[in-house]
PDB file of N, CA, C and O in Angstrom:
ATOM      1  N   MET M  33      -5.313  -8.069  -2.747  1.00  0.00           N
ATOM      2  CA  MET M  33      -4.914  -6.752  -2.337  1.00  0.00           C
ATOM      3  C   MET M  33      -5.918  -6.173  -1.340  1.00  0.00           C
ATOM      4  O   MET M  33      -5.522  -5.443  -0.449  1.00  0.00           O
ATOM      5  N   HIS M  34      -7.190  -6.524  -1.497  1.00  0.00           N
ATOM      6  CA  HIS M  34      -8.192  -6.005  -0.560  1.00  0.00           C
ATOM      7  C   HIS M  34      -7.905  -6.487   0.858  1.00  0.00           C
ATOM      8  O   HIS M  34      -8.103  -5.741   1.813  1.00  0.00           O
ATOM      9  N   GLY M  35      -7.417  -7.714   0.980  1.00  0.00           N
ATOM     10  CA  GLY M  35      -7.045  -8.235   2.293  1.00  0.00           C
ATOM     11  C   GLY M  35      -5.879  -7.464   2.894  1.00  0.00           C
ATOM     12  O   GLY M  35      -5.887  -7.146   4.085  1.00  0.00           O
ATOM     13  N   LEU M  36      -4.892  -7.148   2.073  1.00  0.00           N
ATOM     14  CA  LEU M  36      -3.742  -6.367   2.526  1.00  0.00           C
ATOM     15  C   LEU M  36      -4.192  -5.002   3.019  1.00  0.00           C
ATOM     16  O   LEU M  36      -3.785  -4.560   4.090  1.00  0.00           O
ATOM     17  N   ILE M  37      -5.042  -4.353   2.255  1.00  0.00           N
ATOM     18  CA  ILE M  37      -5.530  -3.029   2.642  1.00  0.00           C
ATOM     19  C   ILE M  37      -6.269  -3.100   3.972  1.00  0.00           C
ATOM     20  O   ILE M  37      -6.046  -2.270   4.860  1.00  0.00           O
ATOM     21  N   ALA M  38      -7.123  -4.083   4.129  1.00  0.00           N
ATOM     22  CA  ALA M  38      -7.864  -4.240   5.386  1.00  0.00           C
ATOM     23  C   ALA M  38      -6.916  -4.466   6.555  1.00  0.00           C
ATOM     24  O   ALA M  38      -7.104  -3.888   7.642  1.00  0.00           O
ATOM     25  N   GLU M  39      -5.900  -5.284   6.350  1.00  0.00           N
ATOM     26  CA  GLU M  39      -4.945  -5.566   7.425  1.00  0.00           C
ATOM     27  C   GLU M  39      -4.093  -4.344   7.754  1.00  0.00           C
ATOM     28  O   GLU M  39      -3.783  -4.095   8.922  1.00  0.00           O
ATOM     29  N   LEU M  40      -3.711  -3.574   6.743  1.00  0.00           N
ATOM     30  CA  LEU M  40      -2.956  -2.344   6.991  1.00  0.00           C
ATOM     31  C   LEU M  40      -3.800  -1.353   7.793  1.00  0.00           C
ATOM     32  O   LEU M  40      -3.318  -0.742   8.741  1.00  0.00           O
ATOM     33  N   ASN M  41      -5.063  -1.200   7.403  1.00  0.00           N
ATOM     34  CA  ASN M  41      -5.952  -0.298   8.137  1.00  0.00           C
ATOM     35  C   ASN M  41      -6.110  -0.745   9.587  1.00  0.00           C
ATOM     36  O   ASN M  41      -6.090   0.082  10.504  1.00  0.00           O
ATOM     37  N   ALA M  42      -6.262  -2.047   9.806  1.00  0.00           N
ATOM     38  CA  ALA M  42      -6.405  -2.567  11.165  1.00  0.00           C
ATOM     39  C   ALA M  42      -5.128  -2.354  11.971  1.00  0.00           C
ATOM     40  O   ALA M  42      -5.178  -1.968  13.144  1.00  0.00           O
ATOM     41  N   ALA M  43      -3.986  -2.588  11.350  1.00  0.00           N
ATOM     42  CA  ALA M  43      -2.709  -2.452  12.058  1.00  0.00           C
ATOM     43  C   ALA M  43      -2.448  -1.008  12.469  1.00  0.00           C
ATOM     44  O   ALA M  43      -1.944  -0.744  13.558  1.00  0.00           O
ATOM     45  N   MET M  44      -2.795  -0.070  11.604  1.00  0.00           N
ATOM     46  CA  MET M  44      -2.503   1.335  11.886  1.00  0.00           C
ATOM     47  C   MET M  44      -3.604   2.024  12.685  1.00  0.00           C
ATOM     48  O   MET M  44      -3.335   3.030  13.347  1.00  0.00           O
ATOM     49  N   GLY M  45      -4.817   1.500  12.613  1.00  0.00           N
ATOM     50  CA  GLY M  45      -5.902   2.082  13.380  1.00  0.00           C
ATOM     51  C   GLY M  45      -6.074   3.563  13.144  1.00  0.00           C
ATOM     52  O   GLY M  45      -5.785   4.073  12.063  1.00  0.00           O
ATOM     53  N   ASP M  46      -6.534   4.267  14.159  1.00  0.00           N
ATOM     54  CA  ASP M  46      -6.778   5.707  14.054  1.00  0.00           C
ATOM     55  C   ASP M  46      -5.510   6.533  14.171  1.00  0.00           C
ATOM     56  O   ASP M  46      -5.508   7.712  13.857  1.00  0.00           O
ATOM     57  N   GLN M  47      -4.425   5.918  14.646  1.00  0.00           N
ATOM     58  CA  GLN M  47      -3.191   6.662  14.897  1.00  0.00           C
ATOM     59  C   GLN M  47      -2.231   6.686  13.715  1.00  0.00           C
ATOM     60  O   GLN M  47      -1.284   7.451  13.710  1.00  0.00           O
ATOM     61  N   GLY M  48      -2.438   5.819  12.735  1.00  0.00           N
ATOM     62  CA  GLY M  48      -1.503   5.727  11.622  1.00  0.00           C
ATOM     63  C   GLY M  48      -0.239   4.997  12.043  1.00  0.00           C
ATOM     64  O   GLY M  48      -0.212   4.316  13.055  1.00  0.00           O
ATOM     65  N   LEU M  49       0.795   5.156  11.283  1.00  0.00           N
ATOM     66  CA  LEU M  49       2.047   4.452  11.555  1.00  0.00           C
ATOM     67  C   LEU M  49       2.735   4.996  12.803  1.00  0.00           C
ATOM     68  O   LEU M  49       3.153   4.244  13.674  1.00  0.00           O
ATOM     69  N   GLY M  50       2.843   6.297  12.885  1.00  0.00           N
ATOM     70  CA  GLY M  50       3.456   6.911  14.064  1.00  0.00           C
ATOM     71  C   GLY M  50       4.847   6.380  14.336  1.00  0.00           C
ATOM     72  O   GLY M  50       5.550   5.918  13.445  1.00  0.00           O
ATOM     73  N   ASP M  51       5.243   6.407  15.596  1.00  0.00           N
ATOM     74  CA  ASP M  51       6.566   5.912  15.973  1.00  0.00           C
ATOM     75  C   ASP M  51       6.479   4.670  16.857  1.00  0.00           C
ATOM     76  O   ASP M  51       7.438   4.301  17.515  1.00  0.00           O
ATOM     77  N   ASN M  52       5.326   4.009  16.831  1.00  0.00           N
ATOM     78  CA  ASN M  52       5.136   2.777  17.579  1.00  0.00           C
ATOM     79  C   ASN M  52       5.870   1.648  16.853  1.00  0.00           C
ATOM     80  O   ASN M  52       5.486   1.252  15.748  1.00  0.00           O
ATOM     81  N   LEU M  53       6.924   1.145  17.465  1.00  0.00           N
ATOM     82  CA  LEU M  53       7.754   0.129  16.802  1.00  0.00           C
ATOM     83  C   LEU M  53       6.996  -1.145  16.489  1.00  0.00           C
ATOM     84  O   LEU M  53       7.270  -1.802  15.478  1.00  0.00           O
ATOM     85  N   GLU M  54       6.038  -1.518  17.320  1.00  0.00           N
ATOM     86  CA  GLU M  54       5.253  -2.726  17.055  1.00  0.00           C
ATOM     87  C   GLU M  54       4.398  -2.533  15.799  1.00  0.00           C
ATOM     88  O   GLU M  54       4.269  -3.441  14.979  1.00  0.00           O
ATOM     89  N   THR M  55       3.831  -1.355  15.630  1.00  0.00           N
ATOM     90  CA  THR M  55       3.049  -1.062  14.424  1.00  0.00           C
ATOM     91  C   THR M  55       3.950  -1.068  13.203  1.00  0.00           C
ATOM     92  O   THR M  55       3.594  -1.631  12.163  1.00  0.00           O
ATOM     93  N   VAL M  56       5.115  -0.482  13.317  1.00  0.00           N
ATOM     94  CA  VAL M  56       6.078  -0.474  12.207  1.00  0.00           C
ATOM     95  C   VAL M  56       6.447  -1.910  11.827  1.00  0.00           C
ATOM     96  O   VAL M  56       6.451  -2.262  10.645  1.00  0.00           O
ATOM     97  N   ARG M  57       6.710  -2.748  12.800  1.00  0.00           N
ATOM     98  CA  ARG M  57       7.051  -4.158  12.522  1.00  0.00           C
ATOM     99  C   ARG M  57       5.894  -4.877  11.833  1.00  0.00           C
ATOM    100  O   ARG M  57       6.097  -5.652  10.898  1.00  0.00           O
ATOM    101  N   ARG M  58       4.675  -4.644  12.313  1.00  0.00           N
ATOM    102  CA  ARG M  58       3.495  -5.305  11.743  1.00  0.00           C
ATOM    103  C   ARG M  58       3.288  -4.875  10.292  1.00  0.00           C
ATOM    104  O   ARG M  58       3.034  -5.711   9.425  1.00  0.00           O
ATOM    105  N   VAL M  59       3.410  -3.599  10.025  1.00  0.00           N
ATOM    106  CA  VAL M  59       3.238  -3.105   8.653  1.00  0.00           C
ATOM    107  C   VAL M  59       4.333  -3.671   7.751  1.00  0.00           C
ATOM    108  O   VAL M  59       4.062  -4.109   6.628  1.00  0.00           O
ATOM    109  N   ARG M  60       5.544  -3.689   8.233  1.00  0.00           N
ATOM    110  CA  ARG M  60       6.655  -4.264   7.458  1.00  0.00           C
ATOM    111  C   ARG M  60       6.375  -5.733   7.137  1.00  0.00           C
ATOM    112  O   ARG M  60       6.554  -6.185   6.005  1.00  0.00           O
ATOM    113  N   GLN M  61       5.898  -6.476   8.129  1.00  0.00           N
ATOM    114  CA  GLN M  61       5.588  -7.887   7.936  1.00  0.00           C
ATOM    115  C   GLN M  61       4.461  -8.069   6.919  1.00  0.00           C
ATOM    116  O   GLN M  61       4.528  -8.938   6.052  1.00  0.00           O
ATOM    117  N   LEU M  62       3.426  -7.242   7.009  1.00  0.00           N
ATOM    118  CA  LEU M  62       2.319  -7.324   6.051  1.00  0.00           C
ATOM    119  C   LEU M  62       2.792  -7.056   4.630  1.00  0.00           C
ATOM    120  O   LEU M  62       2.414  -7.776   3.694  1.00  0.00           O
ATOM    121  N   MET M  63       3.610  -6.032   4.454  1.00  0.00           N
ATOM    122  CA  MET M  63       4.092  -5.693   3.116  1.00  0.00           C
ATOM    123  C   MET M  63       5.009  -6.779   2.567  1.00  0.00           C
ATOM    124  O   MET M  63       4.939  -7.108   1.374  1.00  0.00           O
ATOM    125  N   ARG M  64       5.843  -7.339   3.405  1.00  0.00           N
ATOM    126  CA  ARG M  64       6.755  -8.408   2.950  1.00  0.00           C
ATOM    127  C   ARG M  64       6.001  -9.683   2.598  1.00  0.00           C
ATOM    128  O   ARG M  64       6.422 -10.438   1.727  1.00  0.00           O
ATOM    129  N   SER M  65       4.906  -9.947   3.292  1.00  0.00           N
ATOM    130  CA  SER M  65       4.183 -11.198   3.065  1.00  0.00           C
ATOM    131  C   SER M  65       3.200 -11.115   1.896  1.00  0.00           C
ATOM    132  O   SER M  65       2.701 -12.140   1.432  1.00  0.00           O
ATOM    133  N   TYR M  66       2.943  -9.898   1.401  1.00  0.00           N
ATOM    134  CA  TYR M  66       2.010  -9.760   0.288  1.00  0.00           C
ATOM    135  C   TYR M  66       2.594 -10.405  -0.966  1.00  0.00           C
ATOM    136  O   TYR M  66       3.723 -10.127  -1.358  1.00  0.00           O
ATOM    137  N   VAL M  67       1.811 -11.266  -1.586  1.00  0.00           N
ATOM    138  CA  VAL M  67       2.200 -11.899  -2.841  1.00  0.00           C
ATOM    139  C   VAL M  67       1.471 -11.166  -3.955  1.00  0.00           C
ATOM    140  O   VAL M  67       0.242 -11.159  -4.013  1.00  0.00           O
ATOM    141  N   SER M  68       2.247 -10.532  -4.810  1.00  0.00           N
ATOM    142  CA  SER M  68       1.679  -9.696  -5.872  1.00  0.00           C
ATOM    143  C   SER M  68       1.073 -10.547  -6.977  1.00  0.00           C
ATOM    144  O   SER M  68       1.674 -11.507  -7.450  1.00  0.00           O
ATOM    145  N   HIS M  69      -0.128 -10.159  -7.378  1.00  0.00           N
ATOM    146  CA  HIS M  69      -0.810 -10.758  -8.525  1.00  0.00           C
ATOM    147  C   HIS M  69      -1.257  -9.606  -9.410  1.00  0.00           C
ATOM    148  O   HIS M  69      -1.951  -8.696  -8.938  1.00  0.00           O
ATOM    149  N   GLY M  70      -0.873  -9.635 -10.658  1.00  0.00           N
ATOM    150  CA  GLY M  70      -1.194  -8.566 -11.582  1.00  0.00           C
ATOM    151  C   GLY M  70      -2.669  -8.207 -11.612  1.00  0.00           C
ATOM    152  O   GLY M  70      -3.040  -7.045 -11.737  1.00  0.00           O
ATOM    153  N   ARG M  71      -3.526  -9.202 -11.461  1.00  0.00           N
ATOM    154  CA  ARG M  71      -4.970  -8.937 -11.501  1.00  0.00           C
ATOM    155  C   ARG M  71      -5.410  -8.058 -10.331  1.00  0.00           C
ATOM    156  O   ARG M  71      -6.429  -7.387 -10.400  1.00  0.00           O
ATOM    157  N   ASP M  72      -4.640  -8.064  -9.232  1.00  0.00           N
ATOM    158  CA  ASP M  72      -4.986  -7.250  -8.064  1.00  0.00           C
ATOM    159  C   ASP M  72      -4.768  -5.766  -8.312  1.00  0.00           C
ATOM    160  O   ASP M  72      -5.519  -4.935  -7.807  1.00  0.00           O
ATOM    161  N   TRP M  73      -3.745  -5.433  -9.029  1.00  0.00           N
ATOM    162  CA  TRP M  73      -3.370  -4.028  -9.168  1.00  0.00           C
ATOM    163  C   TRP M  73      -3.395  -3.501 -10.592  1.00  0.00           C
ATOM    164  O   TRP M  73      -3.145  -2.321 -10.828  1.00  0.00           O
ATOM    165  N   ALA M  74      -3.733  -4.336 -11.568  1.00  0.00           N
ATOM    166  CA  ALA M  74      -3.707  -3.912 -12.973  1.00  0.00           C
ATOM    167  C   ALA M  74      -4.562  -2.673 -13.223  1.00  0.00           C
ATOM    168  O   ALA M  74      -4.178  -1.794 -14.004  1.00  0.00           O
ATOM    169  N   GLN M  75      -5.684  -2.563 -12.546  1.00  0.00           N
ATOM    170  CA  GLN M  75      -6.563  -1.401 -12.772  1.00  0.00           C
ATOM    171  C   GLN M  75      -5.931  -0.093 -12.314  1.00  0.00           C
ATOM    172  O   GLN M  75      -6.338   0.977 -12.736  1.00  0.00           O
ATOM    173  N   TYR M  76      -4.921  -0.186 -11.461  1.00  0.00           N
ATOM    174  CA  TYR M  76      -4.252   1.010 -10.947  1.00  0.00           C
ATOM    175  C   TYR M  76      -2.985   1.354 -11.720  1.00  0.00           C
ATOM    176  O   TYR M  76      -2.444   2.445 -11.563  1.00  0.00           O
ATOM    177  N   ALA M  77      -2.503   0.446 -12.543  1.00  0.00           N
ATOM    178  CA  ALA M  77      -1.248   0.648 -13.274  1.00  0.00           C
ATOM    179  C   ALA M  77      -1.535   1.386 -14.579  1.00  0.00           C
ATOM    180  O   ALA M  77      -1.598   0.805 -15.649  1.00  0.00           O
ATOM    181  N   VAL M  78      -1.703   2.689 -14.458  1.00  0.00           N
ATOM    182  CA  VAL M  78      -2.026   3.526 -15.605  1.00  0.00           C
ATOM    183  C   VAL M  78      -0.785   4.342 -15.952  1.00  0.00           C
ATOM    184  O   VAL M  78      -0.298   5.121 -15.139  1.00  0.00           O
ATOM    185  N   TYR M  79      -0.292   4.126 -17.146  1.00  0.00           N
ATOM    186  CA  TYR M  79       0.916   4.819 -17.596  1.00  0.00           C
ATOM    187  C   TYR M  79       0.528   6.013 -18.439  1.00  0.00           C
ATOM    188  O   TYR M  79      -0.326   5.917 -19.312  1.00  0.00           O
ATOM    189  N   GLN M  80       1.169   7.146 -18.183  1.00  0.00           N
ATOM    190  CA  GLN M  80       0.923   8.346 -18.976  1.00  0.00           C
ATOM    191  C   GLN M  80       2.050   8.514 -19.986  1.00  0.00           C
ATOM    192  O   GLN M  80       3.217   8.628 -19.597  1.00  0.00           O
ATOM    193  N   GLU M  81       1.714   8.506 -21.252  1.00  0.00           N
ATOM    194  CA  GLU M  81       2.702   8.635 -22.322  1.00  0.00           C
ATOM    195  C   GLU M  81       3.581   9.859 -22.086  1.00  0.00           C
ATOM    196  O   GLU M  81       3.095  10.943 -21.804  1.00  0.00           O
ATOM    197  N   GLY M  82       4.891   9.664 -22.174  1.00  0.00           N
ATOM    198  CA  GLY M  82       5.843  10.744 -22.004  1.00  0.00           C
ATOM    199  C   GLY M  82       6.283  10.970 -20.566  1.00  0.00           C
ATOM    200  O   GLY M  82       7.229  11.714 -20.326  1.00  0.00           O
ATOM    201  N   ALA M  83       5.622  10.349 -19.622  1.00  0.00           N
ATOM    202  CA  ALA M  83       6.000  10.513 -18.212  1.00  0.00           C
ATOM    203  C   ALA M  83       7.123   9.539 -17.886  1.00  0.00           C
ATOM    204  O   ALA M  83       7.172   8.424 -18.403  1.00  0.00           O
ATOM    205  N   ARG M  84       8.034   9.964 -17.053  1.00  0.00           N
ATOM    206  CA  ARG M  84       9.112   9.066 -16.634  1.00  0.00           C
ATOM    207  C   ARG M  84       8.575   7.967 -15.729  1.00  0.00           C
ATOM    208  O   ARG M  84       9.026   6.845 -15.749  1.00  0.00           O
ATOM    209  N   TYR M  85       7.635   8.323 -14.885  1.00  0.00           N
ATOM    210  CA  TYR M  85       6.945   7.351 -14.058  1.00  0.00           C
ATOM    211  C   TYR M  85       5.628   7.966 -13.607  1.00  0.00           C
ATOM    212  O   TYR M  85       5.408   9.158 -13.733  1.00  0.00           O
ATOM    213  N   THR M  86       4.740   7.148 -13.105  1.00  0.00           N
ATOM    214  CA  THR M  86       3.476   7.648 -12.571  1.00  0.00           C
ATOM    215  C   THR M  86       3.282   7.113 -11.159  1.00  0.00           C
ATOM    216  O   THR M  86       3.830   6.077 -10.788  1.00  0.00           O
ATOM    217  N   ARG M  87       2.534   7.847 -10.386  1.00  0.00           N
ATOM    218  CA  ARG M  87       2.125   7.417  -9.048  1.00  0.00           C
ATOM    219  C   ARG M  87       0.612   7.303  -9.080  1.00  0.00           C
ATOM    220  O   ARG M  87      -0.083   8.277  -9.332  1.00  0.00           O
ATOM    221  N   ASN M  88       0.117   6.108  -8.846  1.00  0.00           N
ATOM    222  CA  ASN M  88      -1.314   5.880  -8.928  1.00  0.00           C
ATOM    223  C   ASN M  88      -1.824   5.390  -7.575  1.00  0.00           C
ATOM    224  O   ASN M  88      -1.333   4.397  -7.033  1.00  0.00           O
ATOM    225  N   LEU M  89      -2.813   6.099  -7.053  1.00  0.00           N
ATOM    226  CA  LEU M  89      -3.370   5.784  -5.744  1.00  0.00           C
ATOM    227  C   LEU M  89      -4.194   4.505  -5.798  1.00  0.00           C
ATOM    228  O   LEU M  89      -5.083   4.357  -6.629  1.00  0.00           O
ATOM    229  N   VAL M  90      -3.882   3.582  -4.898  1.00  0.00           N
ATOM    230  CA  VAL M  90      -4.653   2.353  -4.739  1.00  0.00           C
ATOM    231  C   VAL M  90      -5.624   2.526  -3.570  1.00  0.00           C
ATOM    232  O   VAL M  90      -6.794   2.182  -3.667  1.00  0.00           O
ATOM    233  N   ASP M  91      -5.136   3.093  -2.467  1.00  0.00           N
ATOM    234  CA  ASP M  91      -5.979   3.291  -1.285  1.00  0.00           C
ATOM    235  C   ASP M  91      -5.428   4.444  -0.465  1.00  0.00           C
ATOM    236  O   ASP M  91      -4.210   4.604  -0.356  1.00  0.00           O
ATOM    237  N   ASP M  92      -6.325   5.236   0.122  1.00  0.00           N
ATOM    238  CA  ASP M  92      -5.880   6.386   0.917  1.00  0.00           C
ATOM    239  C   ASP M  92      -5.703   6.056   2.397  1.00  0.00           C
ATOM    240  O   ASP M  92      -5.417   6.935   3.209  1.00  0.00           O
ATOM    241  N   GLY M  93      -5.844   4.797   2.762  1.00  0.00           N
ATOM    242  CA  GLY M  93      -5.529   4.337   4.109  1.00  0.00           C
ATOM    243  C   GLY M  93      -6.242   5.090   5.214  1.00  0.00           C
ATOM    244  O   GLY M  93      -5.622   5.440   6.213  1.00  0.00           O
ATOM    245  N   ASN M  94      -7.523   5.347   5.051  1.00  0.00           N
ATOM    246  CA  ASN M  94      -8.293   6.066   6.074  1.00  0.00           C
ATOM    247  C   ASN M  94      -7.661   7.406   6.420  1.00  0.00           C
ATOM    248  O   ASN M  94      -7.738   7.881   7.539  1.00  0.00           O
ATOM    249  N   GLY M  95      -6.976   7.993   5.451  1.00  0.00           N
ATOM    250  CA  GLY M  95      -6.326   9.278   5.692  1.00  0.00           C
ATOM    251  C   GLY M  95      -5.036   9.188   6.488  1.00  0.00           C
ATOM    252  O   GLY M  95      -4.440  10.202   6.839  1.00  0.00           O
ATOM    253  N   LYS M  96      -4.546   7.952   6.745  1.00  0.00           N
ATOM    254  CA  LYS M  96      -3.343   7.762   7.563  1.00  0.00           C
ATOM    255  C   LYS M  96      -2.121   7.355   6.746  1.00  0.00           C
ATOM    256  O   LYS M  96      -1.007   7.423   7.224  1.00  0.00           O
ATOM    257  N   TYR M  97      -2.332   6.891   5.535  1.00  0.00           N
ATOM    258  CA  TYR M  97      -1.229   6.512   4.650  1.00  0.00           C
ATOM    259  C   TYR M  97      -1.766   6.473   3.225  1.00  0.00           C
ATOM    260  O   TYR M  97      -2.982   6.518   3.012  1.00  0.00           O
ATOM    261  N   ASN M  98      -0.901   6.386   2.255  1.00  0.00           N
ATOM    262  CA  ASN M  98      -1.288   6.191   0.861  1.00  0.00           C
ATOM    263  C   ASN M  98      -0.613   4.931   0.341  1.00  0.00           C
ATOM    264  O   ASN M  98       0.609   4.777   0.494  1.00  0.00           O
ATOM    265  N   LEU M  99      -1.386   4.063  -0.261  1.00  0.00           N
ATOM    266  CA  LEU M  99      -0.843   2.881  -0.916  1.00  0.00           C
ATOM    267  C   LEU M  99      -0.843   3.197  -2.402  1.00  0.00           C
ATOM    268  O   LEU M  99      -1.883   3.478  -2.992  1.00  0.00           O
ATOM    269  N   LEU M 100       0.356   3.195  -3.002  1.00  0.00           N
ATOM    270  CA  LEU M 100       0.538   3.629  -4.377  1.00  0.00           C
ATOM    271  C   LEU M 100       1.140   2.526  -5.244  1.00  0.00           C
ATOM    272  O   LEU M 100       1.890   1.691  -4.756  1.00  0.00           O
ATOM    273  N   ILE M 101       0.824   2.601  -6.530  1.00  0.00           N
ATOM    274  CA  ILE M 101       1.515   1.815  -7.542  1.00  0.00           C
ATOM    275  C   ILE M 101       2.428   2.801  -8.264  1.00  0.00           C
ATOM    276  O   ILE M 101       1.975   3.839  -8.739  1.00  0.00           O
ATOM    277  N   LEU M 102       3.717   2.507  -8.308  1.00  0.00           N
ATOM    278  CA  LEU M 102       4.668   3.387  -9.000  1.00  0.00           C
ATOM    279  C   LEU M 102       5.086   2.756 -10.307  1.00  0.00           C
ATOM    280  O   LEU M 102       5.295   1.597 -10.396  1.00  0.00           O
TER     281      LEU M 102
END
């Protein structure tokens, strides 16, 4: 997951996602190619008893995006 975060930060740079279609394609490709491993995100998967769902922050994306575990 740390590699994914680094690649997302590099792809979005200082501008974030914006409306640049090449950036949108790159981010889409990165997310599709990520292979999930429970050990990568288990520390972020915190369930609150009685909640229908939780949103847990994994990374704030240099202030340009939020990567969440739902």
